[in-house]
CSV table of C-alpha atoms and ligand atoms in Angstrom, one decimal:
chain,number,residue,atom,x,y,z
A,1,UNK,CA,37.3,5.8,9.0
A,2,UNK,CA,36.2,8.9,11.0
A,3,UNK,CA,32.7,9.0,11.7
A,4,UNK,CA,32.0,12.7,10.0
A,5,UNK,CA,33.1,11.6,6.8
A,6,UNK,CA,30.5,8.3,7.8
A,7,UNK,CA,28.1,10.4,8.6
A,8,UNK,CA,28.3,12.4,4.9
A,9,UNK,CA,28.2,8.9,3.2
A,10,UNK,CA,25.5,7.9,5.4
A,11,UNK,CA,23.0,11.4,4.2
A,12,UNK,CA,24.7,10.3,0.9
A,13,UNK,CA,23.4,6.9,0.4
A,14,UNK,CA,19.8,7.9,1.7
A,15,UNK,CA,19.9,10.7,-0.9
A,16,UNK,CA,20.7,8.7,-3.8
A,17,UNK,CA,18.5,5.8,-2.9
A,18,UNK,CA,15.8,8.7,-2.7
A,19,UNK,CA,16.7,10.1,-6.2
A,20,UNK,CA,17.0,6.4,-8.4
A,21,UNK,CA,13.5,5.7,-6.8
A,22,UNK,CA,12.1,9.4,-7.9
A,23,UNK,CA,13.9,8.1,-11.5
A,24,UNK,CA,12.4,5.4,-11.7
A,25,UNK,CA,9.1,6.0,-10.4
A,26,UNK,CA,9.0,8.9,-12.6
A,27,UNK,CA,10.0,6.4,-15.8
A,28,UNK,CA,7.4,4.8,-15.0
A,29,UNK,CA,4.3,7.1,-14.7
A,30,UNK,CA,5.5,8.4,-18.4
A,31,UNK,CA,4.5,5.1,-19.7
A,32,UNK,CA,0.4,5.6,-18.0
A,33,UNK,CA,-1.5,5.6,-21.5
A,34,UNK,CA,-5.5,5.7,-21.7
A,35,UNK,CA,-5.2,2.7,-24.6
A,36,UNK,CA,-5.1,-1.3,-23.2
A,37,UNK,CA,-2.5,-3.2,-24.8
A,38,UNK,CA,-3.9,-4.9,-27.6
A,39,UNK,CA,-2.9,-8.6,-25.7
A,40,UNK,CA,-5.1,-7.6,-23.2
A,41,UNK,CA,-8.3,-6.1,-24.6
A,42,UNK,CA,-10.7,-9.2,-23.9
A,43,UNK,CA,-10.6,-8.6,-19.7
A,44,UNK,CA,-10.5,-5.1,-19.8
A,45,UNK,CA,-12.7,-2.7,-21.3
A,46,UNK,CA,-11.3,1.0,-21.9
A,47,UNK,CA,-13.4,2.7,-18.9
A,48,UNK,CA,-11.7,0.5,-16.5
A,49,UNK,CA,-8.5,0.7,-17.8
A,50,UNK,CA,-8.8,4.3,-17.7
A,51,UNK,CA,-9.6,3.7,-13.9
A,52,UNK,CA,-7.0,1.6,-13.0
A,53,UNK,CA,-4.5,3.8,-14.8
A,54,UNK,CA,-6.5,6.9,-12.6
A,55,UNK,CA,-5.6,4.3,-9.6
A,56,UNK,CA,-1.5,4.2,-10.6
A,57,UNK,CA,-1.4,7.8,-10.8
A,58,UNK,CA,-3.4,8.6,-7.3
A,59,UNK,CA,-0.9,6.2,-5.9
A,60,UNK,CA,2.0,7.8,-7.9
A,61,UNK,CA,1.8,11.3,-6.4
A,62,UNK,CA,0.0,9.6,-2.9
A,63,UNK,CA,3.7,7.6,-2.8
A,64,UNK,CA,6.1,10.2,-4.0
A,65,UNK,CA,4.5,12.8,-1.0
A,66,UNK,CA,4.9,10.3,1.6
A,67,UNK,CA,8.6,9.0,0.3
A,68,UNK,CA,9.5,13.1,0.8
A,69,UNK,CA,8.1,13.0,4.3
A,70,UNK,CA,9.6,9.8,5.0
A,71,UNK,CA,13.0,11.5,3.7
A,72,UNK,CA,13.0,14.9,5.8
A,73,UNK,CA,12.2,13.2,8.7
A,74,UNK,CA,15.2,11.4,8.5
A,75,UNK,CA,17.8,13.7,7.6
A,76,UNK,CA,16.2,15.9,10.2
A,77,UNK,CA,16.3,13.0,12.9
A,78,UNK,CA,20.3,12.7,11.4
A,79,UNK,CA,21.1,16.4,11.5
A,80,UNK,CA,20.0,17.9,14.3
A,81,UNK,CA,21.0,14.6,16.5
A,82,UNK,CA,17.6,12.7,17.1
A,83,UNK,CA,19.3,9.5,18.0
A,84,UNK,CA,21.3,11.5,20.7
A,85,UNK,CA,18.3,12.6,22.0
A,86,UNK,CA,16.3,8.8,22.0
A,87,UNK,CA,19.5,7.2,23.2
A,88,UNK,CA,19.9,9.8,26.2
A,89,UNK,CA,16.2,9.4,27.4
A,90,UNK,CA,16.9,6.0,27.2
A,91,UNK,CA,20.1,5.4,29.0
A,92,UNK,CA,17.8,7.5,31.7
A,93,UNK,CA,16.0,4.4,32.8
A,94,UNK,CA,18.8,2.3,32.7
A,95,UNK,CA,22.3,0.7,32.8
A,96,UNK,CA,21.6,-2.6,31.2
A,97,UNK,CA,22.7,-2.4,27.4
A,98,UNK,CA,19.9,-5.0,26.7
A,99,UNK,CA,17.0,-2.5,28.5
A,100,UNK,CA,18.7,0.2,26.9
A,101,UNK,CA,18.6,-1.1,23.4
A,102,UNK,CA,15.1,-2.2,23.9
A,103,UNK,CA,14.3,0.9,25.3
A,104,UNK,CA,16.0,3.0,22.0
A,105,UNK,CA,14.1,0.7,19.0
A,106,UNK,CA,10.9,1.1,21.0
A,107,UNK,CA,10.7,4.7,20.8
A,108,UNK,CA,11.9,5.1,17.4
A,109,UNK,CA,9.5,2.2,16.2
A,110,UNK,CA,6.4,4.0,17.9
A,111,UNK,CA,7.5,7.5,17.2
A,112,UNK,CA,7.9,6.5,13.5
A,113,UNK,CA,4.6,4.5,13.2
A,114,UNK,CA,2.5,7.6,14.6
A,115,UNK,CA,4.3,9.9,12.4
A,116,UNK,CA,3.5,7.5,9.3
A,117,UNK,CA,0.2,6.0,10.1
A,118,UNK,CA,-1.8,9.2,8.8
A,119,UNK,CA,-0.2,8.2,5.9
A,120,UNK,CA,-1.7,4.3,5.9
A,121,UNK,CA,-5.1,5.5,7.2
A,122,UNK,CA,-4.9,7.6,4.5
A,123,UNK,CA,-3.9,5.3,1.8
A,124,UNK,CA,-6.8,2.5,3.0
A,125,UNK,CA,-9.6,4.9,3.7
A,126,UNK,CA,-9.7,7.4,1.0
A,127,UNK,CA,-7.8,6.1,-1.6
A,128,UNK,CA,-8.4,2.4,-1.8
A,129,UNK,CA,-12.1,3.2,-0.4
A,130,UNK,CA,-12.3,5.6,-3.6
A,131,UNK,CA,-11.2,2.7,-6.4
A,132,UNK,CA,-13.5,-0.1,-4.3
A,133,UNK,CA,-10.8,-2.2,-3.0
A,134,UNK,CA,-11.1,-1.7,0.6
A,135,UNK,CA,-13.6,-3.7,2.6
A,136,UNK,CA,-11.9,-2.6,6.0
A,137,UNK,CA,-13.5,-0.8,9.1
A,138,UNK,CA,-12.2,1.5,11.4
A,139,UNK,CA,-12.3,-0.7,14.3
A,140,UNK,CA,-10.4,-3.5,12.2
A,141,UNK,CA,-7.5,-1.3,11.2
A,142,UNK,CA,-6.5,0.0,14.7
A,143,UNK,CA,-7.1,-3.9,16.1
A,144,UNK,CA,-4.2,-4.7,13.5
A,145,UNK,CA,-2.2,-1.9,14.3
A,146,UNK,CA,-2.3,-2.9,17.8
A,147,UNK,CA,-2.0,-6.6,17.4
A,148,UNK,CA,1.1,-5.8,14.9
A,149,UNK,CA,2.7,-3.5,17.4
A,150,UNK,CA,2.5,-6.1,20.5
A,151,UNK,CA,4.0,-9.2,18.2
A,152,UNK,CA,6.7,-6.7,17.3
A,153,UNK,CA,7.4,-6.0,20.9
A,154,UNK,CA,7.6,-10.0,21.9
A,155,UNK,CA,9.3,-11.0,18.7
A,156,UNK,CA,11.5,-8.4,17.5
A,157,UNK,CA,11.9,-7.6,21.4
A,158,UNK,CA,12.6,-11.0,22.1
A,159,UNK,CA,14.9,-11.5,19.3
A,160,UNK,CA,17.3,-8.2,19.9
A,161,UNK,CA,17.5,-9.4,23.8
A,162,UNK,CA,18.9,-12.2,22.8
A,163,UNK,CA,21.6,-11.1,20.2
A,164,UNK,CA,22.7,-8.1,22.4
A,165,UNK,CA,23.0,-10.6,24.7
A,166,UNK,CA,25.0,-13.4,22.4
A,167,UNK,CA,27.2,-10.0,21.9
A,168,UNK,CA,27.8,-9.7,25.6
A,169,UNK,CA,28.9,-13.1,25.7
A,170,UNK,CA,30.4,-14.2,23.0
A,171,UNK,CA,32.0,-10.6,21.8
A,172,UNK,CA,32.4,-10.4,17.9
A,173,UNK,CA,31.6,-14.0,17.6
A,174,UNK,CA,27.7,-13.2,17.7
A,175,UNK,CA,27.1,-13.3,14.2
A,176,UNK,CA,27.2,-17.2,14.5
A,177,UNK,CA,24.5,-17.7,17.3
A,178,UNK,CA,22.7,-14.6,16.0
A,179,UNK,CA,22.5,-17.0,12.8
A,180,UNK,CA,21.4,-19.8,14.1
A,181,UNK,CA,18.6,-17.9,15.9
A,182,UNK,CA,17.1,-16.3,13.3
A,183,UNK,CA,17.5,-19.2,10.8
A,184,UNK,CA,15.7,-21.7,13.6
A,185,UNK,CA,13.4,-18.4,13.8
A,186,UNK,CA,12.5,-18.9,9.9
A,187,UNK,CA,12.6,-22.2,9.6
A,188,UNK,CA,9.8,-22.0,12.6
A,189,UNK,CA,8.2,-19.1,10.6
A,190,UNK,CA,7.7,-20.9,7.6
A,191,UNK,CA,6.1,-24.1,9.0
A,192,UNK,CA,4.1,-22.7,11.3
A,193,UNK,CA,2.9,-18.6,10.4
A,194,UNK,CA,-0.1,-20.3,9.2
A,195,UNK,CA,-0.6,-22.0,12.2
A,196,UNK,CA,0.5,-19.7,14.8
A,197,UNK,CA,0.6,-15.8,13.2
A,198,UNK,CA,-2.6,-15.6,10.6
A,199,UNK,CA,-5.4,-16.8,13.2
A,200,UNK,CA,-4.1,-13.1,14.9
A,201,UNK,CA,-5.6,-11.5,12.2
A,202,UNK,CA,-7.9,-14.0,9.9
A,203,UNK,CA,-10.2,-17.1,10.2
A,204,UNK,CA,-9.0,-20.2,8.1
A,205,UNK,CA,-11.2,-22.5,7.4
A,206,UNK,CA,-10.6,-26.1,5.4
A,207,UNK,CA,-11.9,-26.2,2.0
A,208,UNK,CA,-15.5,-27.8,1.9
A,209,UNK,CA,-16.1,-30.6,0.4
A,210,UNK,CA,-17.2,-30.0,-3.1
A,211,UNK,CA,-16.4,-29.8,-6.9
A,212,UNK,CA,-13.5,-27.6,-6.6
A,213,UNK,CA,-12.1,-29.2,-3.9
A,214,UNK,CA,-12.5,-32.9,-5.9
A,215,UNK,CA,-11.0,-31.1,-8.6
A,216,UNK,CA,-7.8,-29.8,-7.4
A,217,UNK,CA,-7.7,-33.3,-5.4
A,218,UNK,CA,-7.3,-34.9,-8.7
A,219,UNK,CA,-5.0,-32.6,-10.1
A,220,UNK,CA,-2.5,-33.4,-7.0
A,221,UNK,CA,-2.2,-37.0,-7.3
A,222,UNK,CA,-2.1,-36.8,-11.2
A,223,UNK,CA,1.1,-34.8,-10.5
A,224,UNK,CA,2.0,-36.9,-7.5
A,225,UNK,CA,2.1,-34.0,-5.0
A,226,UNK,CA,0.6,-34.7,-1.7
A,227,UNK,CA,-1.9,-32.4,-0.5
A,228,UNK,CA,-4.0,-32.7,2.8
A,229,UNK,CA,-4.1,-29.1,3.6
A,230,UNK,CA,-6.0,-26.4,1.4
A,231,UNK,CA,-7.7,-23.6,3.3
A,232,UNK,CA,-9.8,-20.9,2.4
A,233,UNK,CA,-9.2,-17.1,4.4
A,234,UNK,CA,-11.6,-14.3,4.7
A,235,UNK,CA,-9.1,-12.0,2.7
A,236,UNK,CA,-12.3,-10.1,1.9
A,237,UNK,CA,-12.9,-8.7,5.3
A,238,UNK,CA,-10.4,-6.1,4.4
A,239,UNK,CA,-9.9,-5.7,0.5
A,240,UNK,CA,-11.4,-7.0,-2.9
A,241,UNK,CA,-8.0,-8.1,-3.9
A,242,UNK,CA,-7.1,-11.6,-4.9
A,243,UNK,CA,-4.1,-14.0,-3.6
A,244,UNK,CA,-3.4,-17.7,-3.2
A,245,UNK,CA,-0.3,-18.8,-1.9
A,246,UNK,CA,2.0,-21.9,-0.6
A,247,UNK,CA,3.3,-22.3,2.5
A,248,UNK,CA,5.8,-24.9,4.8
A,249,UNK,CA,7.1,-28.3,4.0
A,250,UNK,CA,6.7,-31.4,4.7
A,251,UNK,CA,3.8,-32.5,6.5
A,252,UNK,CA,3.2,-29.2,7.4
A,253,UNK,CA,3.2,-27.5,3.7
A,254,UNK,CA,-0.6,-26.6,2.7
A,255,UNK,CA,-2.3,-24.3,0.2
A,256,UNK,CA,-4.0,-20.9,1.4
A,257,UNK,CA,-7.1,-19.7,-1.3
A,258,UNK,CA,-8.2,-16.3,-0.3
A,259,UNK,CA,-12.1,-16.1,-0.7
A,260,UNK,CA,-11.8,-13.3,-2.9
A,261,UNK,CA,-10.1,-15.7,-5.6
A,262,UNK,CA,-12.9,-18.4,-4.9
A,263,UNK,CA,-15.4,-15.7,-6.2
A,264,UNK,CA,-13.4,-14.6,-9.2
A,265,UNK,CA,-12.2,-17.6,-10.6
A,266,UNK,CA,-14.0,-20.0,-12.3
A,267,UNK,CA,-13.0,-23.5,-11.0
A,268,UNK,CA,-10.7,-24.2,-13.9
A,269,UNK,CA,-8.4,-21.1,-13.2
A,270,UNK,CA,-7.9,-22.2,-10.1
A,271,UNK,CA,-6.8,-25.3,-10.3
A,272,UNK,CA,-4.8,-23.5,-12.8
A,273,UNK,CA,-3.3,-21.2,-9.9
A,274,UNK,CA,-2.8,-24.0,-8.0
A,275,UNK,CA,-0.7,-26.1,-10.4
A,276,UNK,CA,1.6,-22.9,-10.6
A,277,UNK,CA,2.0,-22.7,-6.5
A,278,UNK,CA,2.7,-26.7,-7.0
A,279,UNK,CA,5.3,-25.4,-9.9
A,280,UNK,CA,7.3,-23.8,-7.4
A,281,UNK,CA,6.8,-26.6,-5.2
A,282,UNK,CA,8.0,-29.2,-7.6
A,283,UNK,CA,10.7,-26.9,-8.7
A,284,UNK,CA,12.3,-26.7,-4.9
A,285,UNK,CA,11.9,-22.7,-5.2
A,286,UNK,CA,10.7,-22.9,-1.4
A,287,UNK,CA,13.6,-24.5,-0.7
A,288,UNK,CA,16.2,-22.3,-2.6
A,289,UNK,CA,14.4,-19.0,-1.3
A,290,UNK,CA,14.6,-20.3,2.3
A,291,UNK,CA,18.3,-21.0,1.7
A,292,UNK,CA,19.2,-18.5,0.1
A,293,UNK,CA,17.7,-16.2,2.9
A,294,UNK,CA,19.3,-18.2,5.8
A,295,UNK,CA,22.6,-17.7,3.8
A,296,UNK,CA,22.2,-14.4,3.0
A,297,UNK,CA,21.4,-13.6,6.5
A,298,UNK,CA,24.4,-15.3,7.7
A,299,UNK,CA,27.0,-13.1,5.4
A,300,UNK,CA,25.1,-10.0,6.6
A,301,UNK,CA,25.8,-10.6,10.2
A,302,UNK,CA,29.4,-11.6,9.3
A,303,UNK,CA,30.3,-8.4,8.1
A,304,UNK,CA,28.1,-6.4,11.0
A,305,UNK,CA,30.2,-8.6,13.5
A,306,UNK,CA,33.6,-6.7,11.4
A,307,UNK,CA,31.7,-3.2,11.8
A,308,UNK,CA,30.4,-3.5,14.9
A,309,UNK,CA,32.9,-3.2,17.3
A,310,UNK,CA,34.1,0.3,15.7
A,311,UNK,CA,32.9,2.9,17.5
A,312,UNK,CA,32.9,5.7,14.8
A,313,UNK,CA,29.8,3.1,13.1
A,314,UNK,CA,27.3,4.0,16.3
A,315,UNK,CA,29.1,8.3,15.9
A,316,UNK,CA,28.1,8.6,12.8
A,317,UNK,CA,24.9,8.9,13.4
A,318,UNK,CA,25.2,11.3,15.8
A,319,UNK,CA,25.2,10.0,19.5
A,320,UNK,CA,27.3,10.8,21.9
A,321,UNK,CA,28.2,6.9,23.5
A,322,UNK,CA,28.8,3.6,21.2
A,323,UNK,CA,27.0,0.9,21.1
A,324,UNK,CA,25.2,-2.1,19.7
A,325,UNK,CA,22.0,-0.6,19.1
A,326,UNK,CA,23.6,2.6,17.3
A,327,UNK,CA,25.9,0.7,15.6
A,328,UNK,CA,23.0,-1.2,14.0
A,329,UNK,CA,21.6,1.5,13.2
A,330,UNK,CA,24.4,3.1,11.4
A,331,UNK,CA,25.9,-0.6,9.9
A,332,UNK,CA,22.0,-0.7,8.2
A,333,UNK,CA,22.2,2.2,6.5
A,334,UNK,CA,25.8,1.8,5.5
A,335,UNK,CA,24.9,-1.9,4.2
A,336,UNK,CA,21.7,-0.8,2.4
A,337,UNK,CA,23.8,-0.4,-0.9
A,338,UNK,CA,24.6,-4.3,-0.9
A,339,UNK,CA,21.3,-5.3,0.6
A,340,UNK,CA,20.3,-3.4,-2.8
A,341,UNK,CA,22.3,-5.6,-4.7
A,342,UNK,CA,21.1,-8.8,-3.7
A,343,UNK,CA,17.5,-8.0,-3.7
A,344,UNK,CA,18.2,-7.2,-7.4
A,345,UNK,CA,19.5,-10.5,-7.8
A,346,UNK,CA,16.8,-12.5,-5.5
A,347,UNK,CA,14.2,-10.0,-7.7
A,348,UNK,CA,15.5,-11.7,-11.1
A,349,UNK,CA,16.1,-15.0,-9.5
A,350,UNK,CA,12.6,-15.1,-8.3
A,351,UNK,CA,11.2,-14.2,-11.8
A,352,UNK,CA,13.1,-16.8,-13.6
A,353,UNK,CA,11.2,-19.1,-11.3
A,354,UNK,CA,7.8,-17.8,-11.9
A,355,UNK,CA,8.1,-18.8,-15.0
A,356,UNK,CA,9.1,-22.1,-14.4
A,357,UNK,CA,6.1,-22.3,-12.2
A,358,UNK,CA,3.7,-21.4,-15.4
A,359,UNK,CA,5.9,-23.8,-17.0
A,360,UNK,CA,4.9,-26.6,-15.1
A,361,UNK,CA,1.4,-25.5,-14.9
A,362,UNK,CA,1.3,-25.4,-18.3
A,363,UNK,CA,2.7,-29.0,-19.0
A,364,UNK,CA,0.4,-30.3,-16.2
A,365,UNK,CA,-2.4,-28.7,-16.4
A,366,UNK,CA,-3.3,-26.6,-19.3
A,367,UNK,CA,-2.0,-22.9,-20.1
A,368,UNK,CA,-5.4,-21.4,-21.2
A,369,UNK,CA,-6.8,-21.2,-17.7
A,370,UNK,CA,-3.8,-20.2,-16.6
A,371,UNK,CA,-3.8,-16.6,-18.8
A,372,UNK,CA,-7.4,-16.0,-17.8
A,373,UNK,CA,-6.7,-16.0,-14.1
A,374,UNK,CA,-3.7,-13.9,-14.0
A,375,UNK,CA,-6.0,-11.8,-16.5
A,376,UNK,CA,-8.6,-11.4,-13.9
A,377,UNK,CA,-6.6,-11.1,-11.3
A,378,UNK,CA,-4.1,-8.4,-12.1
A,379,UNK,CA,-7.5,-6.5,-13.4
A,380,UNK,CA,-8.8,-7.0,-10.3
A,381,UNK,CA,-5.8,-5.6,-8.3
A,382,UNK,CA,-5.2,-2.9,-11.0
A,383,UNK,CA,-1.9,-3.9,-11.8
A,384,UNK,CA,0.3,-2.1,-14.0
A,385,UNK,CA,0.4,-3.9,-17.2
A,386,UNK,CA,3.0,-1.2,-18.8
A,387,UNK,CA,5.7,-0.9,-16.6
A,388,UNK,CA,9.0,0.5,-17.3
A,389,UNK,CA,11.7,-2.4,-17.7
A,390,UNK,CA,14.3,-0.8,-15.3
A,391,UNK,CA,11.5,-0.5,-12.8
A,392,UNK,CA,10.7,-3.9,-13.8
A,393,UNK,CA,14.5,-5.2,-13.5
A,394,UNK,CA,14.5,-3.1,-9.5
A,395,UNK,CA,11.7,-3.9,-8.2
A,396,UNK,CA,9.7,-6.9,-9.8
A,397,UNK,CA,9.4,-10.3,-8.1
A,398,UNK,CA,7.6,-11.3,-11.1
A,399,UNK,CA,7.6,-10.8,-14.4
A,400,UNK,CA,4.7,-8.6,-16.4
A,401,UNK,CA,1.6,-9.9,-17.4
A,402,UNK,CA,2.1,-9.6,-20.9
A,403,UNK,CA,5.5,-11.4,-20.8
A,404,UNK,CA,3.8,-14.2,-19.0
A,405,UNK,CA,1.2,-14.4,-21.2
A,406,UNK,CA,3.6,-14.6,-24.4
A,407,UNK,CA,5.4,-17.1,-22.5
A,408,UNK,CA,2.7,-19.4,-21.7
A,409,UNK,CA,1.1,-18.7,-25.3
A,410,UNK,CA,4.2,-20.0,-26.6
B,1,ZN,ZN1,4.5,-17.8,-8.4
C-alpha cells in the first residue's frame, strides 16, 4: 500500500479514536446527577456526593482540554513533518541505527513530557489539591519525574538497543527474541517490581505485629494460602486515596496495604480486601493475565515483524529514510485499532474475574465487610458510581460499585 493513502488512515484512525472517546466521555457526564443512588445512601451523604460529582465534572472538562492538546499536537507533528525533522537531527550525530533510534525516541519522549507536564502539575496541584486528595510537594513531584525519566532511559533504552539489534541480526525473525526478552522482562517485573522498582519512589515496611496482622494471619491458613509477606507503603505521602494490591508468585508473591487503607478500614474490611486479592490468587487470575500478556505480546510482534520490513510503514509518517524506529512508530498507530480490541476483551475478562474474587471472598470470609470497604473506598477516591454502560464495557477493568454490591448481596 502506498504510504499517502497510509498516511490518511493513519490521521484517520487518531481522529476516530479522538471522537468515540469525546462520545463516550460525553455519555457519560450526561448521567452526573446531584441525587446518591438509593444503594448507596448509608456512606455518602448528599454534600459530598454533590462534591465528588463537582470532582467528575472538573476532571471532565480538565480531560477533554488536554485530550484536544494532546490531538493537535499530533496531527501537527504528522502534517507538517515533525518526525522528519527529529529523525534528521538525529541521523546528525550518527550512523549507527541503534544510536539513531535511541537518539529519535529520546527526543520525542522529552519533548512530549515537557509539552504535557503543565498539564500533570496542573491536574495534582490545583485540582486534586482543591478536592483534598493530594498530599504531594513540589519537591516530590519533580524527584519522580526525574527518577521516572532516567528508569525510562536504562529500561526502555536498554530494551529498544537490544531489539534493533536482534533486527540487525536476525532480520524479520526478531519478533521471536524480541518475545522472549520482554516476556523474561515481565516475568522479572512481576516477581521483583516490589523489590527492585517501588523503594525508587516509596518506603515498605513489613506489617507490625498486631491484631490486624494476627487476623489476616488466620484468615490465610483457614484458606490454606501461604502468606509470609504483607507490607504496608506510605501511599499517603502523595494522595488520600486508598489501594491494596497482590503481587509475584511463588515465594516471592506478597500483599502490599497502602497506609491510607490501614486508616480507613476497620480491621474486618480489610481482611475482607484481602480475601478478594487472595480470590484472584486462588482463582489463577495472576496467572492468566501474565499469560495472556506474554501471548498477546508475542502475536503483536509477529505481525510488526510482517510490517516492518515495508518501507511505506516508516513514509507514512512523514520522514524521508525507513527504518526501524519509524516504522514502529507508524506500525503503532496502524495496530492501535486491534490493540483496541483486545483491551476490550482483557477489560471484560478482567471484570468477570473481579467478581469471582468477591465471590471467594464472600464464601471465605464474609460479604458484609466486603461492601463497606469498597463503600468507603470508592467514596474516598470519588468514584463514579453512575457510569455509562458503554463507557463501562470500553474502559472498566472492574465492574460498578453498585453491580458488585448486588452481586455480593445476592
Ligand atoms: Zn480485584
Amino acid at each position: 500500500m502506498n504510504s499517502n493513502i497510509l498516511f490518511y488512515i493513519i490521521i484517520s484512525i487518531l481522529l476516530i479514536q479522538f471522537i468515540i472517546e469525546a462520545v463516550l466521555e460525553h455519555l457519560n457526564a450526561k448521567r452526573y446527577t446531584d441525587t446518591v443512588p438509593s444503594e448507596l445512601s448509608d456512606v455518602f451523604d448528599k454534600e459530598e456526593y454533590q462534591k465528588s460529582q463537582e470532582y467528575k465534572k472538573t476532571n471532565y472538562r480538565f480531560g477533554m482540554l488536554s485530550a484536544v492538546f494532546s490531538l493537535c499536537l499530533t496531527l501537527i507533528f504528522l502534517i507538517f513533518g515533525g518526525f522528519d525533522w527529529v529523525d534528521t537531527i538525529a541521523r546528525g550525530y550518527s550512523d549507527s541505527p541503534i544510536v539513531i533510534a535511541l537518539i529519535f525516541f529520546g527526543i520525542i519522549m522529552i519533548g512530549n513530557d515537557i509539552v504535557t507536564t503543565p498539564f500533570s502539575y496542573y491536574h495534582t496541584f490545583v485540582i486534586e489539591e482543591k478536592f483534598g486528595f493530594n498530599k504531594s510537594t513540589r519537591k516530590l513531584f519533580w524527584a519522580d519525574k526525574i527518577k521516572g525519566w532516567v528508569m525510562m532511559m536504562v529500561l526502555g533504552g536498554g530494551m529498544l538497543a537490544l531489539i534493533i539489534w536482534f533486527f540487525q541480526w536476525a532480520g524479520t525473525h526478531f519478533w521471536i527474541y524480541a518475545w522472549a526478552l520482554i516476556a523474561v522482562f515481565t516475568l522479572f517485573m512481576n516477581l521483583f517490581y516490589s523489590k527492585l522498582i517501588v523503594p525508587l519512589f516509596n518506603k515498605q515496611t513489613p506489617l507490625a505485629e498486631g491484631s490486624l496482622k494476627s487476623k489476616i494471619e488466620a484468615y490465610a491458613k483457614n484458606v490454606g494460602f501461604e502468606l509470609k509477606n504483607i507490607f504496608v507503603i506510605d501511599g499517603s505521602k502523595r494522595s488520600t486515596k486508598a489501594n491494596a494490591y497482590f503481587s509475584g508468585f511463588g515465594k516471592e508473591k506478597r500483599i502490599t496495604l497502602y497506609d491510607t487503607l490501614i486508616n480507613d478500614l476497620d480491621e474486618d474490611e480489610i481482611v475482607a480486601v484481602l480475601a478478594h486479592e487472595v480470590g484472584h490468587y486462588k482463582r489463577k487470575h495472576i496467572i492468566f493475565n501474565l499469560s495472556a500478556s506474554i501471548l498477546l505480546t508475542g502475536l503483536t510482534l509477529f505481525i510488526l515483524s510482517i510490517f516492518i520490513n515495508n518501507p511505506e510503514v516508516s513514509l507514512a509518517i512523514g520522514v524521508s529514510q525507513p527504518s526501524f524506529h519509524a516504522a514502529l512508530i507508524g506500525f503503532g498507530i496502524l495496530y492501535s485499532p486491534i490493540s483496541e480490541i483486545t483491551g476490550l476483551v482483557m477489560n471484560a475478562m478482567s471484570r468477570k474475574f473481579e467478581f469471582q474474587a468477591d465471590d471467594f471472598a464472600k464464601k471465605t470470609f464474609a460479604p458484609k465487610p466486603l461492601i463497606m470497604s469498597l463503600k468507603k473506598l470508592s467514596k474516598n477516591s470519588l468514584s463514579n458510581l453512575t457510569p455509562h454502560p458503554a463507557y463501562v464495557f470500553m474502559h472498566y477493568s472492574h465492574p460498578t460499585l453498585i453491580s458488585r454490591i448486588q452481586n455480593l448481596k445476592a
